[in-house]
mmCIF file of C-alpha atoms and ligand atoms in Angstrom:
data_model
loop_
_atom_site.group_PDB
_atom_site.id
_atom_site.type_symbol
_atom_site.label_atom_id
_atom_site.label_comp_id
_atom_site.label_asym_id
_atom_site.label_seq_id
_atom_site.Cartn_x
_atom_site.Cartn_y
_atom_site.Cartn_z
ATOM 1 C CA MET A 966 -52.774 -52.274 -33.409
ATOM 2 C CA LYS A 967 -50.824 -52.538 -30.158
ATOM 3 C CA ALA A 968 -53.975 -53.387 -28.238
ATOM 4 C CA THR A 969 -54.828 -56.188 -30.660
ATOM 5 C CA ARG A 970 -51.423 -57.753 -30.168
ATOM 6 C CA VAL A 971 -51.760 -57.646 -26.397
ATOM 7 C CA TYR A 972 -55.192 -59.238 -26.659
ATOM 8 C CA LEU A 973 -53.723 -62.029 -28.732
ATOM 9 C CA LEU A 974 -50.987 -62.583 -26.199
ATOM 10 C CA LEU A 975 -53.561 -62.523 -23.456
ATOM 11 C CA HIS A 976 -55.630 -65.093 -25.233
ATOM 12 C CA VAL A 977 -52.642 -67.413 -25.660
ATOM 13 C CA LEU A 978 -51.730 -67.006 -22.006
ATOM 14 C CA LEU A 979 -55.242 -67.778 -20.845
ATOM 15 C CA SER A 980 -55.578 -70.816 -23.101
ATOM 16 C CA ALA A 981 -52.204 -72.063 -21.876
ATOM 17 C CA GLY A 982 -53.443 -71.638 -18.331
ATOM 18 C CA VAL A 983 -56.576 -73.639 -19.039
ATOM 19 C CA LEU A 984 -54.639 -76.305 -20.908
ATOM 20 C CA VAL A 985 -52.036 -76.816 -18.197
ATOM 21 C CA HIS A 986 -54.822 -76.743 -15.694
ATOM 22 C CA SER A 987 -56.715 -79.571 -17.377
ATOM 23 C CA PHE A 988 -53.628 -81.777 -17.479
ATOM 24 C CA GLU A 989 -52.522 -81.362 -13.936
ATOM 25 C CA PRO A 990 -55.456 -80.112 -11.948
ATOM 26 C CA VAL A 991 -53.963 -79.689 -8.512
ATOM 27 C CA THR A 992 -50.540 -78.152 -8.927
ATOM 28 C CA THR A 993 -51.430 -75.828 -11.739
ATOM 29 C CA THR A 994 -54.691 -74.421 -10.472
ATOM 30 C CA LEU A 995 -52.805 -71.580 -8.836
ATOM 31 C CA PHE A 996 -50.892 -70.978 -12.018
ATOM 32 C CA GLY A 997 -54.150 -70.802 -13.957
ATOM 33 C CA PHE A 998 -55.642 -68.374 -11.476
ATOM 34 C CA GLY A 999 -52.523 -66.272 -11.653
ATOM 35 C CA LEU A 1000 -52.782 -66.031 -15.411
ATOM 36 C CA ALA A 1001 -56.465 -65.162 -15.181
ATOM 37 C CA ALA A 1002 -55.660 -62.389 -12.711
ATOM 38 C CA VAL A 1003 -52.971 -61.023 -15.002
ATOM 39 C CA GLY A 1004 -55.477 -61.235 -17.830
ATOM 40 C CA ARG A 1005 -58.043 -59.271 -15.884
ATOM 41 C CA ALA A 1006 -55.472 -56.630 -14.997
ATOM 42 C CA ILE A 1007 -54.475 -56.240 -18.644
ATOM 43 C CA TYR A 1008 -58.108 -56.110 -19.686
ATOM 44 C CA ASN A 1009 -58.818 -53.332 -17.185
ATOM 45 C CA TYR A 1010 -55.732 -51.535 -18.341
ATOM 46 C CA LEU A 1011 -56.859 -51.540 -21.965
ATOM 47 C CA HIS A 1012 -60.572 -51.070 -21.454
ATOM 48 C CA GLU A 1013 -61.997 -47.704 -20.597
ATOM 49 C CA SER A 1014 -63.418 -47.677 -17.114
ATOM 50 C CA CYS A 1015 -65.045 -45.050 -14.939
ATOM 51 C CA GLY A 1016 -62.032 -44.054 -12.873
ATOM 52 C CA PRO A 1017 -59.192 -41.536 -12.625
ATOM 53 C CA LYS A 1018 -57.057 -43.394 -15.113
ATOM 54 C CA TRP A 1019 -59.546 -42.640 -17.878
ATOM 55 C CA ILE A 1020 -61.328 -39.618 -16.484
ATOM 56 C CA HIS A 1021 -59.018 -36.895 -15.332
ATOM 57 C CA PHE A 1022 -59.519 -33.192 -15.903
ATOM 58 C CA ASN A 1023 -56.561 -31.268 -17.324
ATOM 59 C CA ALA A 1024 -57.170 -27.552 -16.762
ATOM 60 C CA THR A 1025 -53.868 -26.574 -18.375
ATOM 61 C CA GLY A 1026 -54.759 -28.644 -21.403
ATOM 62 C CA LEU A 1027 -58.186 -27.032 -21.756
ATOM 63 C CA GLN A 1028 -56.697 -23.559 -21.447
ATOM 64 C CA ALA A 1029 -54.001 -24.392 -24.001
ATOM 65 C CA ASP A 1030 -56.582 -25.793 -26.435
ATOM 66 C CA LEU A 1031 -58.843 -22.781 -26.088
ATOM 67 C CA GLU A 1032 -55.926 -20.412 -26.646
ATOM 68 C CA ALA A 1033 -54.404 -22.262 -29.569
ATOM 69 C CA LYS A 1034 -57.427 -23.542 -31.467
ATOM 70 C CA LEU A 1035 -60.458 -21.374 -30.786
ATOM 71 C CA PHE A 1036 -60.429 -18.024 -32.563
ATOM 72 C CA GLY A 1037 -62.377 -14.833 -32.011
ATOM 73 C CA GLN A 1038 -64.253 -16.085 -28.944
ATOM 74 C CA HIS A 1039 -62.812 -14.189 -26.011
ATOM 75 C CA ILE A 1040 -66.071 -14.338 -24.039
ATOM 76 C CA ALA A 1041 -66.903 -18.004 -24.637
ATOM 77 C CA SER A 1042 -63.316 -19.008 -23.978
ATOM 78 C CA ARG A 1043 -63.274 -17.330 -20.592
ATOM 79 C CA ILE A 1044 -66.652 -18.690 -19.445
ATOM 80 C CA ILE A 1045 -65.879 -22.220 -20.554
ATOM 81 C CA LEU A 1046 -62.515 -22.373 -18.828
ATOM 82 C CA LYS A 1047 -63.850 -20.889 -15.602
ATOM 83 C CA SER A 1048 -67.025 -22.945 -15.402
ATOM 84 C CA VAL A 1049 -65.497 -26.300 -16.307
ATOM 85 C CA THR A 1050 -62.450 -25.767 -14.081
ATOM 86 C CA GLY A 1051 -64.669 -24.713 -11.188
ATOM 87 C CA PHE A 1052 -66.998 -27.646 -11.627
ATOM 88 C CA MET A 1053 -64.295 -30.285 -12.041
ATOM 89 C CA GLY A 1054 -62.385 -28.904 -9.061
ATOM 90 C CA ASN A 1055 -65.416 -29.258 -6.820
ATOM 91 C CA ASP A 1056 -65.611 -32.652 -5.121
ATOM 92 C CA ASN A 1057 -69.171 -32.088 -4.082
ATOM 93 C CA PRO A 1058 -71.097 -30.093 -6.710
ATOM 94 C CA LYS A 1059 -74.683 -29.228 -5.828
ATOM 95 C CA LYS A 1060 -75.982 -29.881 -9.329
ATOM 96 C CA PRO A 1061 -74.679 -31.070 -12.691
ATOM 97 C CA LEU A 1062 -72.894 -28.521 -14.863
ATOM 98 C CA VAL A 1063 -75.280 -27.256 -17.539
ATOM 99 C CA LEU A 1064 -73.893 -25.107 -20.335
ATOM 100 C CA SER A 1065 -75.884 -23.660 -23.189
ATOM 101 C CA LEU A 1066 -73.757 -22.574 -26.143
ATOM 102 C CA HIS A 1067 -75.319 -20.091 -28.566
ATOM 103 C CA GLY A 1068 -74.232 -18.660 -31.850
ATOM 104 C CA TRP A 1069 -73.992 -18.673 -35.580
ATOM 105 C CA THR A 1070 -72.976 -21.824 -37.413
ATOM 106 C CA GLY A 1071 -69.244 -22.574 -37.661
ATOM 107 C CA THR A 1072 -68.259 -20.393 -34.727
ATOM 108 C CA GLY A 1073 -66.865 -23.226 -32.616
ATOM 109 C CA LYS A 1074 -69.662 -24.626 -30.456
ATOM 110 C CA ASN A 1075 -69.072 -28.248 -31.423
ATOM 111 C CA PHE A 1076 -65.363 -27.702 -31.332
ATOM 112 C CA VAL A 1077 -65.485 -26.423 -27.754
ATOM 113 C CA SER A 1078 -67.541 -29.436 -26.636
ATOM 114 C CA GLN A 1079 -64.842 -31.600 -28.130
ATOM 115 C CA MET A 1080 -62.103 -29.689 -26.286
ATOM 116 C CA ILE A 1081 -63.942 -30.162 -23.011
ATOM 117 C CA ALA A 1082 -64.296 -33.890 -23.680
ATOM 118 C CA ASP A 1083 -60.637 -34.174 -24.745
ATOM 119 C CA ASN A 1084 -59.446 -32.659 -21.497
ATOM 120 C CA ILE A 1085 -61.658 -34.722 -19.213
ATOM 121 C CA TYR A 1086 -61.790 -38.117 -20.896
ATOM 122 C CA LYS A 1087 -58.671 -39.860 -22.134
ATOM 123 C CA GLU A 1088 -60.714 -41.094 -25.076
ATOM 124 C CA GLY A 1089 -62.220 -37.675 -25.778
ATOM 125 C CA MET A 1090 -65.431 -37.687 -27.803
ATOM 126 C CA LYS A 1091 -64.906 -41.403 -28.458
ATOM 127 C CA SER A 1092 -65.222 -42.136 -24.751
ATOM 128 C CA SER A 1093 -68.067 -44.433 -23.799
ATOM 129 C CA PHE A 1094 -68.926 -41.845 -21.132
ATOM 130 C CA VAL A 1095 -69.550 -39.066 -23.641
ATOM 131 C CA HIS A 1096 -72.927 -39.058 -25.391
ATOM 132 C CA MET A 1097 -73.939 -36.882 -28.266
ATOM 133 C CA PHE A 1098 -77.560 -36.486 -29.310
ATOM 134 C CA THR A 1099 -78.871 -34.891 -32.471
ATOM 135 C CA ALA A 1100 -82.562 -34.369 -33.135
ATOM 136 C CA GLU A 1101 -82.353 -35.604 -36.724
ATOM 137 C CA LEU A 1102 -80.352 -38.679 -35.859
ATOM 138 C CA HIS A 1103 -81.787 -39.811 -32.544
ATOM 139 C CA PHE A 1104 -85.288 -38.350 -32.431
ATOM 140 C CA PRO A 1105 -86.420 -37.881 -36.033
ATOM 141 C CA HIS A 1106 -90.147 -38.675 -35.855
ATOM 142 C CA LEU A 1107 -92.507 -36.331 -34.094
ATOM 143 C CA SER A 1108 -95.077 -39.108 -33.753
ATOM 144 C CA GLN A 1109 -92.707 -41.124 -31.565
ATOM 145 C CA ILE A 1110 -91.981 -38.377 -29.119
ATOM 146 C CA GLU A 1111 -93.329 -40.332 -26.136
ATOM 147 C CA THR A 1112 -91.051 -43.262 -26.933
ATOM 148 C CA TYR A 1113 -88.086 -40.929 -27.333
ATOM 149 C CA LYS A 1114 -88.775 -39.304 -23.990
ATOM 150 C CA ALA A 1115 -88.780 -42.628 -22.170
ATOM 151 C CA GLN A 1116 -85.716 -43.771 -24.071
ATOM 152 C CA LEU A 1117 -83.723 -40.630 -23.390
ATOM 153 C CA GLN A 1118 -84.537 -40.739 -19.694
ATOM 154 C CA GLN A 1119 -83.496 -44.367 -19.591
ATOM 155 C CA TRP A 1120 -80.239 -43.616 -21.393
ATOM 156 C CA ILE A 1121 -79.319 -40.783 -19.085
ATOM 157 C CA LYS A 1122 -80.213 -42.776 -16.015
ATOM 158 C CA GLY A 1123 -78.433 -45.911 -17.255
ATOM 159 C CA ASN A 1124 -75.287 -44.094 -18.242
ATOM 160 C CA VAL A 1125 -75.018 -42.001 -15.091
ATOM 161 C CA THR A 1126 -75.599 -45.143 -13.029
ATOM 162 C CA ASN A 1127 -72.629 -46.691 -14.867
ATOM 163 C CA CYS A 1128 -70.504 -43.604 -14.484
ATOM 164 C CA ALA A 1129 -71.364 -40.471 -12.515
ATOM 165 C CA GLN A 1130 -68.917 -38.426 -14.576
ATOM 166 C CA SER A 1131 -70.826 -38.761 -17.816
ATOM 167 C CA MET A 1132 -71.142 -36.002 -20.361
ATOM 168 C CA PHE A 1133 -74.176 -35.409 -22.582
ATOM 169 C CA VAL A 1134 -74.060 -33.107 -25.581
ATOM 170 C CA PHE A 1135 -77.307 -32.085 -27.297
ATOM 171 C CA ASP A 1136 -76.617 -30.723 -30.750
ATOM 172 C CA GLU A 1137 -79.109 -28.600 -32.719
ATOM 173 C CA MET A 1138 -81.253 -27.840 -29.714
ATOM 174 C CA ASP A 1139 -83.423 -25.668 -31.952
ATOM 175 C CA ASN A 1140 -84.738 -28.796 -33.655
ATOM 176 C CA MET A 1141 -85.297 -30.687 -30.437
ATOM 177 C CA HIS A 1142 -88.923 -31.150 -29.406
ATOM 178 C CA PRO A 1143 -89.699 -29.078 -26.275
ATOM 179 C CA GLY A 1144 -91.280 -32.127 -24.655
ATOM 180 C CA LEU A 1145 -88.027 -33.977 -25.003
ATOM 181 C CA ILE A 1146 -86.104 -31.216 -23.283
ATOM 182 C CA ASP A 1147 -88.683 -31.120 -20.525
ATOM 183 C CA SER A 1148 -88.188 -34.823 -19.971
ATOM 184 C CA ILE A 1149 -84.536 -34.382 -18.997
ATOM 185 C CA LYS A 1150 -85.234 -31.467 -16.662
ATOM 186 C CA PRO A 1151 -85.268 -33.551 -13.469
ATOM 187 C CA TYR A 1152 -81.676 -34.609 -14.120
ATOM 188 C CA LEU A 1153 -80.475 -31.026 -14.253
ATOM 189 C CA GLU A 1154 -81.894 -30.105 -10.878
ATOM 190 C CA TYR A 1155 -80.381 -29.684 -7.439
ATOM 191 C CA TYR A 1156 -81.628 -33.079 -6.201
ATOM 192 C CA GLU A 1157 -79.253 -35.050 -4.069
ATOM 193 C CA SER A 1158 -80.398 -38.146 -5.921
ATOM 194 C CA LEU A 1159 -83.286 -39.452 -8.000
ATOM 195 C CA ASP A 1160 -84.241 -43.077 -7.413
ATOM 196 C CA GLY A 1161 -80.860 -43.576 -5.805
ATOM 197 C CA VAL A 1162 -78.859 -42.098 -8.680
ATOM 198 C CA SER A 1163 -77.004 -38.826 -8.278
ATOM 199 C CA TYR A 1164 -76.598 -36.700 -11.382
ATOM 200 C CA ARG A 1165 -74.482 -34.026 -9.736
ATOM 201 C CA LYS A 1166 -71.212 -35.001 -11.374
ATOM 202 C CA ALA A 1167 -72.578 -35.112 -14.898
ATOM 203 C CA ILE A 1168 -72.108 -32.435 -17.546
ATOM 204 C CA PHE A 1169 -74.849 -31.365 -19.956
ATOM 205 C CA ILE A 1170 -74.022 -29.195 -22.955
ATOM 206 C CA PHE A 1171 -76.679 -27.718 -25.232
ATOM 207 C CA LEU A 1172 -75.721 -26.369 -28.636
ATOM 208 C CA SER A 1173 -78.026 -24.047 -30.498
ATOM 209 C CA ASN A 1174 -78.169 -21.334 -33.119
ATOM 210 C CA ALA A 1175 -80.819 -19.525 -31.096
ATOM 211 C CA GLY A 1176 -79.659 -16.037 -30.273
ATOM 212 C CA GLY A 1177 -77.127 -16.129 -33.103
ATOM 213 C CA GLU A 1178 -78.770 -13.306 -34.981
ATOM 214 C CA SER A 1179 -78.937 -10.949 -32.051
ATOM 215 C CA ILE A 1180 -75.358 -11.773 -31.054
ATOM 216 C CA THR A 1181 -74.364 -10.911 -34.595
ATOM 217 C CA GLN A 1182 -76.368 -7.687 -34.504
ATOM 218 C CA THR A 1183 -74.644 -6.639 -31.294
ATOM 219 C CA ALA A 1184 -71.229 -7.433 -32.765
ATOM 220 C CA LEU A 1185 -72.157 -5.462 -35.881
ATOM 221 C CA ASP A 1186 -73.283 -2.456 -33.815
ATOM 222 C CA PHE A 1187 -69.956 -2.541 -32.013
ATOM 223 C CA TRP A 1188 -68.092 -2.667 -35.292
ATOM 224 C CA LYS A 1189 -70.106 0.216 -36.722
ATOM 225 C CA ALA A 1190 -69.442 2.287 -33.617
ATOM 226 C CA GLY A 1191 -65.738 1.737 -34.281
ATOM 227 C CA ARG A 1192 -65.311 -0.205 -31.066
ATOM 228 C CA ASP A 1193 -62.943 -3.073 -30.576
ATOM 229 C CA ARG A 1194 -64.534 -6.518 -30.671
ATOM 230 C CA GLU A 1195 -62.589 -7.542 -27.564
ATOM 231 C CA GLU A 1196 -64.395 -4.823 -25.643
ATOM 232 C CA LEU A 1197 -67.622 -6.798 -26.019
ATOM 233 C CA GLU A 1198 -68.613 -8.282 -22.708
ATOM 234 C CA LEU A 1199 -71.028 -10.957 -21.648
ATOM 235 C CA ARG A 1200 -73.488 -8.402 -20.345
ATOM 236 C CA ASP A 1201 -73.620 -6.701 -23.761
ATOM 237 C CA LEU A 1202 -74.874 -9.978 -25.185
ATOM 238 C CA GLU A 1203 -76.935 -11.385 -22.373
ATOM 239 C CA THR A 1204 -79.939 -9.229 -23.156
ATOM 240 C CA ALA A 1205 -79.622 -10.047 -26.826
ATOM 241 C CA ILE A 1206 -79.557 -13.764 -26.136
ATOM 242 C CA SER A 1207 -82.312 -13.776 -23.583
ATOM 243 C CA LEU A 1208 -84.667 -11.709 -25.735
ATOM 244 C CA THR A 1209 -84.557 -14.172 -28.616
ATOM 245 C CA VAL A 1210 -84.152 -17.248 -26.547
ATOM 246 C CA PHE A 1211 -86.990 -16.505 -24.144
ATOM 247 C CA ASN A 1212 -89.448 -14.906 -26.505
ATOM 248 C CA ASN A 1213 -88.894 -16.519 -29.837
ATOM 249 C CA LYS A 1214 -91.399 -19.310 -30.335
ATOM 250 C CA ASN A 1215 -89.232 -20.706 -33.091
ATOM 251 C CA SER A 1216 -86.355 -21.395 -30.815
ATOM 252 C CA GLY A 1217 -88.039 -24.619 -29.749
ATOM 253 C CA LEU A 1218 -86.974 -25.683 -26.345
ATOM 254 C CA TRP A 1219 -86.696 -22.291 -24.835
ATOM 255 C CA HIS A 1220 -90.261 -21.896 -23.791
ATOM 256 C CA THR A 1221 -89.745 -24.952 -21.665
ATOM 257 C CA SER A 1222 -88.969 -24.309 -18.050
ATOM 258 C CA LEU A 1223 -85.218 -24.925 -18.270
ATOM 259 C CA ILE A 1224 -84.699 -21.236 -17.991
ATOM 260 C CA ASP A 1225 -87.231 -20.082 -15.436
ATOM 261 C CA LYS A 1226 -85.916 -22.687 -13.054
ATOM 262 C CA ASN A 1227 -82.345 -21.511 -13.581
ATOM 263 C CA LEU A 1228 -81.160 -24.954 -14.491
ATOM 264 C CA VAL A 1229 -78.742 -23.634 -17.078
ATOM 265 C CA ASP A 1230 -75.604 -22.469 -15.287
ATOM 266 C CA PHE A 1231 -74.104 -20.503 -18.151
ATOM 267 C CA PHE A 1232 -75.352 -19.134 -21.445
ATOM 268 C CA VAL A 1233 -72.259 -18.905 -23.598
ATOM 269 C CA PRO A 1234 -72.346 -16.589 -26.627
ATOM 270 C CA PHE A 1235 -70.262 -17.343 -29.724
ATOM 271 C CA LEU A 1236 -69.462 -14.306 -31.836
ATOM 272 C CA PRO A 1237 -69.588 -14.309 -35.635
ATOM 273 C CA LEU A 1238 -66.114 -14.703 -37.153
ATOM 274 C CA GLU A 1239 -64.258 -12.089 -39.159
ATOM 275 C CA TYR A 1240 -61.796 -12.481 -42.008
ATOM 276 C CA ARG A 1241 -58.772 -12.580 -39.680
ATOM 277 C CA HIS A 1242 -60.295 -15.400 -37.621
ATOM 278 C CA VAL A 1243 -61.005 -17.422 -40.717
ATOM 279 C CA ALA A 1244 -57.374 -16.974 -41.744
ATOM 280 C CA GLN A 1245 -56.333 -18.151 -38.262
ATOM 281 C CA CYS A 1246 -58.540 -21.225 -38.646
ATOM 282 C CA ALA A 1247 -56.840 -21.960 -41.960
ATOM 283 C CA MET A 1248 -53.379 -21.655 -40.386
ATOM 284 C CA ALA A 1249 -54.386 -23.975 -37.527
ATOM 285 C CA GLU A 1250 -55.858 -26.448 -39.979
ATOM 286 C CA MET A 1251 -52.653 -26.541 -42.024
ATOM 287 C CA LYS A 1252 -50.647 -27.194 -38.859
ATOM 288 C CA ALA A 1253 -53.065 -29.926 -37.841
ATOM 289 C CA LYS A 1254 -52.585 -31.547 -41.227
ATOM 290 C CA ASN A 1255 -48.802 -31.298 -40.908
ATOM 291 C CA LEU A 1256 -48.626 -28.937 -43.840
ATOM 292 C CA LEU A 1257 -46.350 -25.947 -43.888
ATOM 293 C CA ALA A 1258 -48.599 -23.211 -42.468
ATOM 294 C CA ASP A 1259 -48.409 -20.601 -45.187
ATOM 295 C CA PRO A 1260 -50.051 -17.212 -44.440
ATOM 296 C CA ALA A 1261 -50.499 -16.585 -48.160
ATOM 297 C CA VAL A 1262 -52.574 -19.754 -48.468
ATOM 298 C CA ALA A 1263 -54.561 -18.808 -45.362
ATOM 299 C CA ASP A 1264 -55.265 -15.417 -46.920
ATOM 300 C CA GLN A 1265 -56.337 -16.982 -50.152
ATOM 301 C CA VAL A 1266 -58.704 -19.403 -48.414
ATOM 302 C CA ALA A 1267 -60.171 -16.653 -46.239
ATOM 303 C CA SER A 1268 -60.762 -14.444 -49.251
ATOM 304 C CA GLU A 1269 -62.655 -17.131 -51.120
ATOM 305 C CA ILE A 1270 -65.515 -17.547 -48.674
ATOM 306 C CA ASN A 1271 -68.662 -15.455 -48.262
ATOM 307 C CA TYR A 1272 -69.152 -12.629 -45.795
ATOM 308 C CA PHE A 1273 -72.163 -10.671 -44.614
ATOM 309 C CA PRO A 1274 -73.881 -8.171 -44.363
ATOM 310 C CA LYS A 1275 -73.809 -7.679 -48.107
ATOM 311 C CA THR A 1276 -72.458 -4.131 -48.020
ATOM 312 C CA GLU A 1277 -69.927 -4.340 -45.182
ATOM 313 C CA ARG A 1278 -68.865 -7.953 -45.641
ATOM 314 C CA ILE A 1279 -67.532 -8.381 -42.121
ATOM 315 C CA PHE A 1280 -68.632 -11.762 -40.846
ATOM 316 C CA SER A 1281 -68.077 -15.162 -42.385
ATOM 317 C CA VAL A 1282 -71.390 -16.739 -43.401
ATOM 318 C CA LYS A 1283 -70.315 -20.215 -42.343
ATOM 319 C CA GLY A 1284 -67.710 -19.274 -39.776
ATOM 320 C CA CYS A 1285 -64.771 -21.644 -40.100
ATOM 321 C CA LYS A 1286 -66.939 -24.532 -41.169
ATOM 322 C CA THR A 1287 -65.785 -25.036 -44.754
ATOM 323 C CA ILE A 1288 -62.123 -24.203 -44.196
ATOM 324 C CA ALA A 1289 -60.902 -27.791 -43.959
ATOM 325 C CA SER A 1290 -62.506 -28.800 -47.245
ATOM 326 C CA LYS A 1291 -61.331 -25.582 -48.920
ATOM 327 C CA LEU A 1292 -57.786 -26.476 -47.902
ATOM 328 C CA ASP A 1293 -58.147 -30.027 -49.197
ATOM 329 C CA TYR A 1294 -59.188 -28.538 -52.496
ATOM 330 C CA PHE A 1295 -56.235 -26.169 -52.440
ATOM 331 C CA TYR A 1296 -53.731 -28.952 -51.893
ATOM 332 C CA THR A 1297 -55.009 -31.433 -54.429
HETATM 333 C C1 NAG B 2091 -52.260 -31.463 -19.656
HETATM 334 O O1 NAG B 2091 -52.205 -30.746 -20.875
HETATM 335 C C2 NAG B 2091 -50.920 -30.213 -21.133
HETATM 336 C C3 NAG B 2091 -51.040 -29.307 -22.355
HETATM 337 O O2 NAG B 2091 -51.703 -29.945 -23.409
HETATM 338 C C4 NAG B 2091 -49.946 -31.362 -21.340
HETATM 339 O O3 NAG B 2091 -48.654 -30.851 -21.621
HETATM 340 C C5 NAG B 2091 -49.914 -32.202 -20.070
HETATM 341 O O4 NAG B 2091 -49.112 -33.336 -20.288
HETATM 342 C C6 NAG B 2091 -51.315 -32.648 -19.707
HETATM 343 N N1 NAG B 2091 -51.291 -33.281 -18.387
HETATM 344 C C7 NAG B 2091 -51.826 -34.473 -18.171
HETATM 345 C C8 NAG B 2091 -51.755 -34.967 -16.763
HETATM 346 O O5 NAG B 2091 -52.371 -35.130 -19.047
HETATM 347 C C1 NAG B 2092 -76.088 -44.861 -22.807
HETATM 348 O O1 NAG B 2092 -76.432 -43.996 -23.862
HETATM 349 C C2 NAG B 2092 -76.424 -44.599 -25.143
HETATM 350 C C3 NAG B 2092 -76.735 -43.518 -26.137
HETATM 351 O O2 NAG B 2092 -75.678 -42.612 -26.219
HETATM 352 C C4 NAG B 2092 -77.408 -45.735 -25.199
HETATM 353 O O3 NAG B 2092 -77.344 -46.353 -26.468
HETATM 354 C C5 NAG B 2092 -77.100 -46.735 -24.111
HETATM 355 O O4 NAG B 2092 -78.073 -47.730 -24.112
HETATM 356 C C6 NAG B 2092 -77.059 -46.044 -22.768
HETATM 357 N N1 NAG B 2092 -76.614 -46.984 -21.758
HETATM 358 C C7 NAG B 2092 -77.390 -47.329 -20.729
HETATM 359 C C8 NAG B 2092 -76.779 -48.299 -19.774
HETATM 360 O O5 NAG B 2092 -78.516 -46.915 -20.576
#
């Protein structure tokens, strides 16, 4: 709204400049130029550009977001904060940051990508420097895989040429054709530059359900052994992830050479969510909607969703995914 008004004003100013200019060419040329310069300054001010005004990492903000809005993910939270802060604080990274987020649906993988974007780009996920790709949406037809490969390479190259600090998020990696993943491999490497373009300041995030089952199994084993979930460490899950991810032919991309070449900097496991986390999600959602956060409502919502395994009923089947719509239903 505000931006539109300024544009209007800008337009009037520029037209006035041109008008005056055409009446009195000599004396008002400077005036016209002046207005044009002001116009350009305002335009740059309003329009997202690839510079520190629009791209500025806020480590405190990321930490605060992870603490306040992501529940039950003590391992993921720690890795994300450390890796992104380290990468953004490095003026001369040797390769782009490549994160691979793994876990059950609704556990916060998309949400975390959004938090990262929010704390780097002023425009967050809406930024023209943040690109999200989904197999179903962007690369739906197997028969066109060669076209997609060329297109994707062109997009990455074009966008990084425009802005080195670009971010690319690949959702549903499990459905992505392995050939497609292979085609972006060169951009993830340690090259100083490729055809004169350096990719070292870019961020690539892969989201996938691969490994979700073994992460869940490990969490379940912990629970059955009466151990505290927070005692789970990355190394407890690494084997679980790598076994499925490396060996499972169904997990699409993973028999590509992304892994053997160590192009992925961090594999980030997302744990399945328990009742208490779902209730926390509901509380956060109420706050976000400016509703009075009522623990009784949160309890009610958390008790209405499905849990597995059938006998123990510990983990939410859909994580926190349906909480927002459940709340809508509750309040209407
Ligand atoms: C960083 O994030 C914190 C917490 O959200 C906020 O208070 C602060 O204003 C932010 N700093 C900048 C420079 O945006
Ligand atoms: C940047 O990526 C988008 C897809 O997110 C694509 O539509 C656009 O053409 C790319 N820009 C360039 C300059 O290649």
